[in-house]
Coordinates of C-alpha atoms in Angstrom, one line a residue:
M1 CA 108.4 75.5 110.1
A2 CA 105.2 75.5 112.2
A3 CA 103.3 77.5 109.6
D4 CA 103.4 74.4 107.4
K5 CA 100.8 72.6 109.3
R6 CA 99.2 75.5 111.3
P7 CA 99.1 78.3 108.7
L8 CA 96.8 80.7 110.5
Y9 CA 98.3 83.1 112.9
I10 CA 95.5 84.3 115.3
D11 CA 95.6 86.1 118.7
G12 CA 99.3 85.5 118.8
N13 CA 99.2 81.6 118.4
W14 CA 99.6 79.4 115.3
T15 CA 96.3 77.5 114.9
E16 CA 94.8 75.1 112.4
P17 CA 92.0 76.3 110.2
S18 CA 88.5 74.8 110.9
G19 CA 88.0 73.6 107.2
S20 CA 89.8 70.9 105.1
E21 CA 90.4 72.9 102.0
A22 CA 94.1 72.8 100.7
I23 CA 96.0 75.3 98.8
P24 CA 99.0 73.9 96.6
V25 CA 102.0 76.3 96.4
Y26 CA 104.3 75.7 93.3
D27 CA 107.8 76.3 92.2
P28 CA 107.7 78.7 89.1
T29 CA 111.0 77.4 87.8
T30 CA 109.7 73.7 87.8
G31 CA 106.2 73.6 88.1
T32 CA 106.4 71.3 90.8
E33 CA 104.5 71.6 94.1
I34 CA 106.5 72.9 97.1
R35 CA 103.8 72.1 99.6
S36 CA 100.3 72.6 100.4
I37 CA 98.8 75.3 102.8
P38 CA 95.3 74.8 104.3
S39 CA 92.8 77.5 103.6
A40 CA 91.1 79.7 106.4
T41 CA 87.4 79.5 106.3
E42 CA 84.8 82.4 107.3
A43 CA 84.9 81.3 111.0
D44 CA 88.7 81.5 111.1
V45 CA 88.2 85.0 109.4
E46 CA 85.9 86.1 112.4
R47 CA 88.4 84.6 114.8
A48 CA 91.1 86.9 113.5
T49 CA 89.1 90.1 113.4
K50 CA 87.8 89.6 116.7
A51 CA 91.2 88.9 118.1
A52 CA 92.4 92.1 116.3
R53 CA 89.5 94.0 117.9
N54 CA 90.1 92.9 121.3
A55 CA 93.8 93.9 121.4
Q56 CA 93.2 97.2 119.6
D57 CA 92.4 99.3 122.8
D58 CA 95.4 98.3 124.6
W59 CA 97.5 98.7 121.8
E60 CA 96.3 102.3 120.9
R61 CA 97.1 103.3 124.5
R62 CA 100.6 102.2 124.6
P63 CA 103.0 104.9 124.2
A64 CA 104.0 105.3 120.5
K65 CA 107.6 104.8 121.1
E66 CA 106.9 101.4 122.5
R67 CA 105.0 100.6 119.2
G68 CA 107.8 101.9 117.3
D69 CA 110.5 100.1 119.3
L70 CA 108.7 96.7 118.4
L71 CA 108.6 97.7 114.7
R72 CA 112.5 98.2 115.0
E73 CA 112.8 94.9 116.4
V74 CA 110.9 93.6 113.3
A75 CA 113.4 95.2 111.0
D76 CA 116.2 93.6 112.9
V77 CA 114.7 90.2 112.5
I78 CA 114.2 90.8 108.9
E79 CA 117.8 91.8 108.4
N80 CA 119.1 89.0 110.6
H81 CA 117.2 86.3 108.5
A82 CA 117.5 87.8 105.0
E83 CA 119.1 84.9 103.4
M84 CA 116.7 82.4 104.5
L85 CA 113.7 84.5 103.6
A86 CA 115.3 85.3 100.3
E87 CA 115.6 81.5 99.5
T88 CA 112.0 80.8 100.1
L89 CA 110.9 83.8 98.1
V90 CA 112.8 82.5 95.2
A91 CA 111.5 79.1 95.2
E92 CA 107.7 80.5 95.6
Q93 CA 107.7 83.5 93.6
G94 CA 110.5 82.7 90.9
K95 CA 112.1 86.2 91.2
T96 CA 116.1 86.1 90.8
R97 CA 118.1 86.0 93.8
S98 CA 119.4 89.5 93.6
V99 CA 115.7 90.9 93.3
A100 CA 114.6 88.6 96.0
E101 CA 117.3 89.9 98.3
Y102 CA 116.6 93.5 97.4
E103 CA 112.8 92.8 98.4
I104 CA 113.9 91.5 101.9
R105 CA 116.2 94.5 102.4
A106 CA 113.3 96.9 101.2
A107 CA 111.1 95.2 103.7
A108 CA 113.4 95.8 106.6
D109 CA 113.8 99.4 105.4
I110 CA 110.1 99.9 105.2
A111 CA 109.7 98.5 108.9
R112 CA 112.6 100.9 110.1
Y113 CA 111.3 103.9 108.3
M114 CA 107.7 103.5 109.4
S115 CA 108.7 102.9 113.0
E116 CA 110.4 106.3 113.1
W117 CA 106.9 107.8 112.9
D118 CA 106.3 106.8 116.3
R119 CA 107.3 110.3 117.6
R120 CA 106.6 112.4 114.3
I121 CA 102.7 112.0 113.9
E122 CA 101.6 115.6 114.9
G123 CA 98.1 117.0 115.2
D124 CA 97.1 120.8 115.4
V125 CA 96.2 123.4 117.9
V126 CA 93.8 126.1 116.2
P127 CA 92.4 129.1 117.5
G128 CA 88.8 128.9 118.9
S129 CA 85.7 131.0 117.9
E130 CA 84.7 131.7 121.4
P131 CA 86.4 133.5 124.5
R132 CA 88.9 131.2 126.0
Q133 CA 88.5 128.3 123.7
S134 CA 91.1 126.1 122.2
I135 CA 90.6 123.5 119.5
S136 CA 92.7 120.4 119.3
L137 CA 92.9 118.2 116.2
L138 CA 94.2 115.0 117.1
R139 CA 95.1 111.9 115.0
K140 CA 93.6 108.6 116.1
P141 CA 93.9 105.2 114.5
Y142 CA 90.9 103.6 112.7
G143 CA 91.0 100.3 114.8
V144 CA 91.3 96.9 112.8
V145 CA 93.0 97.1 109.4
A146 CA 92.7 94.3 106.9
G147 CA 95.5 94.0 104.4
I148 CA 95.2 92.2 101.0
I149 CA 98.8 91.2 99.7
P150 CA 99.8 90.6 96.1
W151 CA 101.7 87.6 95.0
N152 CA 104.6 89.4 93.1
F153 CA 106.1 91.4 96.0
P154 CA 104.7 89.7 98.8
I155 CA 107.0 90.4 101.8
S156 CA 107.7 94.1 101.0
V157 CA 104.0 94.9 100.4
F158 CA 103.1 92.9 103.6
V159 CA 105.4 95.0 105.6
R160 CA 104.3 98.1 103.8
K161 CA 101.0 97.5 105.1
F162 CA 101.4 96.4 108.6
A163 CA 104.1 98.5 109.7
P164 CA 102.5 102.0 109.4
A165 CA 99.2 100.5 110.5
L166 CA 100.8 99.4 113.7
V167 CA 102.9 102.3 114.5
T168 CA 99.8 104.6 114.3
G169 CA 97.9 102.3 116.8
N170 CA 95.9 100.1 114.7
T171 CA 95.8 96.3 114.8
T172 CA 96.0 94.2 111.6
V173 CA 94.5 91.1 109.9
L174 CA 96.5 90.4 106.7
K175 CA 95.9 87.6 103.9
P176 CA 99.0 86.8 101.9
S177 CA 98.3 85.7 98.0
E178 CA 97.5 82.0 97.7
L179 CA 100.3 81.9 94.8
T180 CA 103.1 83.1 97.5
P181 CA 102.3 82.7 101.0
L182 CA 105.4 80.8 102.1
T183 CA 107.9 83.8 102.8
T184 CA 105.1 85.6 104.6
L185 CA 104.3 82.8 107.0
E186 CA 108.1 82.1 107.4
L187 CA 108.5 85.8 108.4
V188 CA 105.5 85.8 110.8
E189 CA 106.8 82.6 112.5
I190 CA 110.2 84.4 113.1
V191 CA 108.5 87.6 114.3
D192 CA 106.4 85.4 116.7
R193 CA 109.5 83.9 118.2
E194 CA 111.8 86.6 118.4
V195 CA 109.7 89.9 118.7
D196 CA 107.3 90.3 121.9
L197 CA 104.3 91.7 119.8
P198 CA 101.2 91.7 121.9
E199 CA 98.8 89.0 121.0
G200 CA 96.0 90.0 118.4
V201 CA 98.1 92.9 117.0
L202 CA 99.2 91.0 114.0
N203 CA 97.2 88.3 112.5
V204 CA 97.4 86.3 109.3
V205 CA 94.8 84.0 107.5
T206 CA 95.6 82.4 104.3
G207 CA 93.3 81.6 101.3
G208 CA 92.1 82.6 97.9
G209 CA 89.6 85.4 96.8
A210 CA 86.6 84.1 99.0
V211 CA 88.8 84.4 102.2
G212 CA 89.6 88.0 101.0
A213 CA 86.3 88.8 100.4
G214 CA 85.0 87.5 103.6
L215 CA 87.8 89.6 105.4
V216 CA 86.9 93.0 103.5
S217 CA 83.1 92.4 104.4
D218 CA 83.8 91.4 108.0
S219 CA 82.1 94.0 110.4
E220 CA 84.9 94.1 112.7
V221 CA 87.1 95.7 110.0
D222 CA 87.5 99.6 110.1
Y223 CA 89.9 100.1 107.2
V224 CA 91.0 97.9 104.2
T225 CA 94.3 98.2 102.3
M226 CA 95.0 96.2 99.2
T227 CA 97.5 96.0 96.4
G228 CA 96.3 94.0 93.2
N229 CA 94.4 94.3 90.0
V230 CA 91.7 97.1 89.2
D231 CA 88.6 94.5 89.2
T232 CA 89.5 93.2 92.6
G233 CA 89.9 96.6 93.7
K234 CA 86.4 97.7 92.5
A235 CA 84.9 94.4 94.1
I236 CA 86.5 95.3 97.3
M237 CA 85.0 98.8 97.1
R238 CA 81.5 97.4 96.6
N239 CA 81.9 94.8 99.5
A240 CA 83.2 97.7 101.8
A241 CA 80.3 100.2 100.9
D242 CA 77.7 98.4 103.0
D243 CA 79.6 99.2 106.4
L244 CA 81.3 102.4 104.8
T245 CA 84.7 100.9 105.5
R246 CA 87.7 103.0 104.5
V247 CA 89.4 101.7 101.7
S248 CA 92.9 102.2 100.3
L249 CA 94.0 100.6 97.0
E250 CA 97.1 100.3 94.8
L251 CA 95.9 98.8 91.5
G252 CA 97.3 98.1 88.0
G253 CA 99.6 100.4 86.1
K254 CA 100.4 101.0 82.2
A255 CA 103.6 103.0 82.8
P256 CA 104.7 105.2 79.9
A257 CA 108.4 105.9 79.2
I258 CA 109.0 109.1 77.2
V259 CA 112.4 109.0 75.3
C260 CA 113.0 112.7 74.1
A261 CA 115.0 113.8 71.3
D262 CA 117.8 115.0 73.4
A263 CA 117.7 112.0 75.7
D264 CA 120.8 110.1 76.9
I265 CA 120.1 107.0 75.0
E266 CA 122.2 104.6 76.8
L267 CA 120.6 105.8 80.2
A268 CA 117.3 105.3 78.7
V269 CA 117.9 101.8 77.5
E270 CA 119.4 100.7 80.7
N271 CA 116.6 102.0 82.8
I272 CA 113.7 100.8 80.7
V273 CA 115.2 97.5 80.2
A274 CA 115.7 97.2 83.7
S275 CA 112.2 98.4 84.5
R276 CA 110.5 96.2 82.1
T277 CA 112.2 93.0 83.0
I278 CA 112.4 93.1 86.7
N279 CA 110.5 90.0 88.3
A280 CA 109.9 89.0 84.6
G281 CA 108.0 92.2 84.2
Q282 CA 105.6 91.3 86.9
A283 CA 105.3 94.6 88.7
C284 CA 102.6 97.4 88.6
T285 CA 105.3 100.1 88.0
C286 CA 107.1 98.4 85.1
V287 CA 107.4 100.3 81.8
E288 CA 104.8 99.1 79.4
R289 CA 104.7 101.6 76.7
V290 CA 107.7 103.4 75.2
Y291 CA 107.2 106.6 73.3
V292 CA 110.4 107.5 71.3
H293 CA 111.0 110.8 69.5
S294 CA 111.2 110.2 65.5
D295 CA 114.8 111.7 65.7
V296 CA 116.2 109.1 67.7
R297 CA 113.8 106.1 67.3
E298 CA 116.2 104.3 65.2
E299 CA 119.2 104.5 67.5
F300 CA 117.1 103.9 70.6
Q301 CA 115.4 100.8 69.0
A302 CA 118.6 99.2 67.7
Q303 CA 120.2 99.5 71.4
F304 CA 117.1 98.5 73.2
V305 CA 116.6 95.4 71.0
A306 CA 120.2 94.3 71.6
A307 CA 120.1 94.9 75.3
M308 CA 116.7 92.9 75.7
D309 CA 118.1 90.1 73.2
A310 CA 121.3 89.9 75.4
L311 CA 119.5 89.3 78.7
E312 CA 120.2 85.9 80.5
I313 CA 117.2 83.8 81.3
G314 CA 117.7 81.0 83.7
D315 CA 117.1 79.5 87.0
P316 CA 116.5 82.4 89.4
R317 CA 118.5 80.5 92.0
D318 CA 121.6 81.2 89.9
D319 CA 120.8 85.0 89.8
P320 CA 120.5 85.4 86.0
D321 CA 118.8 88.7 84.5
M322 CA 115.4 87.1 84.5
G323 CA 113.5 84.1 85.8
P324 CA 110.0 82.6 85.0
Q325 CA 106.6 84.1 85.4
V326 CA 104.8 83.0 88.6
S327 CA 102.3 80.6 87.0
E328 CA 101.2 79.0 83.7
G329 CA 98.2 81.4 83.8
E330 CA 100.4 84.4 84.0
R331 CA 102.7 83.1 81.1
E332 CA 99.7 82.5 79.0
K333 CA 98.5 86.0 79.4
T334 CA 101.6 87.5 78.3
Q335 CA 101.6 85.4 75.2
E336 CA 98.0 86.1 74.5
A337 CA 99.0 89.8 74.6
I338 CA 102.0 89.2 72.1
R339 CA 99.7 87.3 69.7
G340 CA 97.0 89.9 69.9
A341 CA 99.6 92.6 69.1
I342 CA 100.8 90.6 66.2
E343 CA 97.1 90.1 64.9
Q344 CA 96.8 93.9 65.1
G345 CA 99.8 94.5 62.9
A346 CA 102.7 94.8 65.4
E347 CA 106.2 93.4 64.3
V348 CA 108.3 91.2 66.7
L349 CA 111.9 92.5 66.9
T350 CA 113.0 90.1 69.5
G351 CA 111.5 87.4 71.6
G352 CA 107.7 86.8 71.1
A353 CA 107.4 83.2 72.2
A354 CA 108.0 80.8 75.2
V355 CA 111.6 80.3 75.6
H356 CA 113.0 77.6 73.0
D357 CA 115.5 76.2 75.3
P358 CA 114.2 76.5 78.8
P359 CA 116.6 76.3 81.7
T360 CA 114.2 73.7 83.5
D361 CA 111.4 71.7 82.4
G362 CA 108.0 72.6 83.4
G363 CA 108.8 76.1 84.2
H364 CA 106.9 79.2 83.3
W365 CA 109.5 80.8 80.8
V366 CA 108.9 83.7 78.4
E367 CA 111.2 85.6 76.2
P368 CA 111.9 89.5 76.7
T369 CA 110.0 90.9 73.9
V370 CA 110.4 94.0 71.9
L371 CA 107.4 95.0 69.6
A372 CA 107.6 97.8 66.6
D373 CA 105.0 99.2 64.3
V374 CA 102.7 99.7 67.1
D375 CA 100.0 102.3 67.2
Q376 CA 98.3 103.9 70.0
G377 CA 95.0 102.2 69.3
M378 CA 96.5 98.5 70.0
D379 CA 95.4 96.6 72.9
V380 CA 99.1 96.1 74.0
V381 CA 99.4 99.8 74.5
S382 CA 96.1 100.1 76.5
E383 CA 95.7 96.8 78.5
E384 CA 98.0 96.0 81.3
V385 CA 100.6 93.1 80.4
F386 CA 102.2 91.6 83.4
G387 CA 105.2 90.3 81.6
P388 CA 108.4 91.4 79.7
V389 CA 106.7 92.8 76.7
A390 CA 107.8 96.3 75.3
P391 CA 105.9 98.0 72.7
I392 CA 107.8 100.9 70.9
I393 CA 105.7 103.9 69.6
E394 CA 107.2 106.5 67.6
V395 CA 106.1 110.2 68.4
D396 CA 107.0 113.6 66.6
S397 CA 106.8 115.9 69.5
V398 CA 106.9 116.1 73.4
A399 CA 103.3 117.1 73.2
Q400 CA 102.2 114.1 71.3
A401 CA 104.0 111.8 73.7
V402 CA 102.3 113.2 76.6
E403 CA 98.9 113.1 75.0
Y404 CA 99.6 109.3 74.1
A405 CA 101.0 108.7 77.6
N406 CA 97.8 110.4 79.2
D407 CA 95.5 108.3 77.0
S408 CA 95.0 105.5 79.8
H409 CA 92.5 104.8 82.4
Y410 CA 95.7 103.9 84.5
G411 CA 97.9 106.5 86.4
L412 CA 100.5 105.0 88.7
S413 CA 104.3 105.3 87.5
S414 CA 105.7 107.2 84.5
Y415 CA 109.2 107.9 83.2
V416 CA 110.9 110.6 81.2
F417 CA 114.4 110.6 79.7
T418 CA 115.5 114.1 78.5
E419 CA 118.5 116.4 78.9
S420 CA 116.2 119.5 79.0
Y421 CA 115.4 120.9 82.3
R422 CA 112.5 122.7 80.7
D423 CA 110.9 119.6 79.2
A424 CA 111.5 117.7 82.1
M425 CA 109.5 119.8 84.3
Q426 CA 106.8 120.6 81.7
I427 CA 106.4 116.9 81.1
A428 CA 106.5 116.0 84.4
E429 CA 103.7 118.6 85.5
D430 CA 101.6 117.5 82.3
L431 CA 101.7 113.8 83.0
D432 CA 98.3 112.4 84.8
F433 CA 100.3 109.9 86.8
G434 CA 100.8 109.6 90.5
E435 CA 104.5 109.4 90.3
T436 CA 107.1 110.3 87.4
F437 CA 110.7 109.3 87.4
I438 CA 113.0 111.6 85.3
N439 CA 116.3 110.0 83.9
G440 CA 116.1 107.1 86.5
S441 CA 113.7 104.8 88.3
G442 CA 113.1 103.4 91.6
G443 CA 111.4 105.1 94.6
A444 CA 112.3 105.9 98.1
Q445 CA 110.5 105.3 101.6
Q446 CA 110.2 109.1 102.1
G447 CA 108.5 109.5 98.9
H448 CA 105.0 108.7 98.2
H449 CA 103.9 105.7 95.9
I450 CA 100.2 106.6 94.7
G451 CA 98.1 105.9 91.7
W452 CA 95.8 108.1 90.0
K453 CA 92.8 107.3 88.0
E454 CA 92.1 103.6 88.0
S455 CA 95.5 103.0 89.5
G456 CA 94.1 103.3 92.9
L457 CA 92.9 105.4 96.0
G458 CA 95.3 106.6 98.7
G459 CA 99.2 105.7 98.6
E460 CA 101.9 103.9 100.2
D461 CA 105.3 105.3 101.9
G462 CA 106.4 108.4 103.4
K463 CA 104.5 111.0 105.5
H464 CA 101.2 110.4 103.8
G465 CA 101.6 106.6 103.6
A466 CA 101.7 106.7 107.4
L467 CA 99.1 109.5 108.2
K468 CA 96.6 107.5 105.8
Y469 CA 96.0 105.1 108.8
T470 CA 95.0 107.9 111.0
Q471 CA 91.7 109.8 111.5
I472 CA 91.3 113.2 112.8
K473 CA 89.4 113.9 115.9
S474 CA 88.5 117.4 116.9
V475 CA 88.4 118.2 120.6
Y476 CA 87.1 121.7 121.7
H477 CA 88.6 123.0 124.9
N478 CA 86.3 125.7 126.9
F479 CA 88.3 126.9 129.8
Q480 CA 86.3 130.1 131.0

């Protein structure tokens, strides 16, 4: 594709970077290099943000329906090229084929859902305080939106940021992760070829953390939206403070799952296993702590260990239950978390090491791991583990489970399994998390994906995910 040699998409054109730094992109299944992508420079970032600034006035003045129509074309393009995009995603990120296909479908769904806000964003008209006065509260775009995209869901999050930004009249400059830029570049090339987006509305720069930092601190940027880890999010807030740039952050998670005494154990096991191992555990919404009532702990633990032990690990192109982690660095972090838990007294019930008979040489394989004899004070309970590691903590009551679940500086996703309506509602109300799933998992576009505490600021999806890209302007009409 054209993006292989000219990876910067600026002002409607593919262009070469002004520097010579190269970024190797690896296949997590084998550890071999797929290809190399040149990195943007500070001057390239400035070109991209200026292009977005120059395009913004015209884009904002276009009828909202015209912006929505173009996003609906983007959704069609994603659906029409889903198979090719999924193949690239599997190759660079290592997620299984079915999960990659799910992500591509989700990206199309996001674009289509957000496009429908073209005629749904409303202001308000409120009474004036003077005779013959009316006050209009209008929703206006911020201007230039910078998006920092994570490596674990590169396409769905990419669309999750630019689609609501564009439909509300903003222009965008986005940076994919240096670990997984290829599917994004492939999608942008298809959009460039098949959708008549105005020049400068969508810009893409590649590179590592220095490129992201330059983008955040660029004076042309009015709004920064980022998905990633807590430390990076805090650094972005510090960089954005100089210009009082608005910031929206989706950061890490340490999702608890509470299994009550009356829970459907089979249902709980099925959902928690899926949540803990999707994308090899590399999702901020994954269950990371399992609080099980003492009355059912043995039953749950036996079924859960059996289910984790039975998972098929293999080449993601063959669509097993789980593929490799994205990099050797991520695999080693997972192994270090397991070693630390063992040193602090945890018992490994299954897994606990690199895969003994890996499907391929050189891949970043790790076994799904279940830990028992875990107490609330262990690091594996408090620190985010971006891999398929599930510590089980026994509790004596619902109140204790909620207390332990809330004992975290994270506050993104949480899960509850109970047959009691009263307990379900009480626990959901008492949990200090932005989203709670009762007897199930998985969000919806019309909901709102939001983190509390150090899991972020602002949120994604739904009405509030669209409106966050707008600011309110008050207009006082005096007509006497």
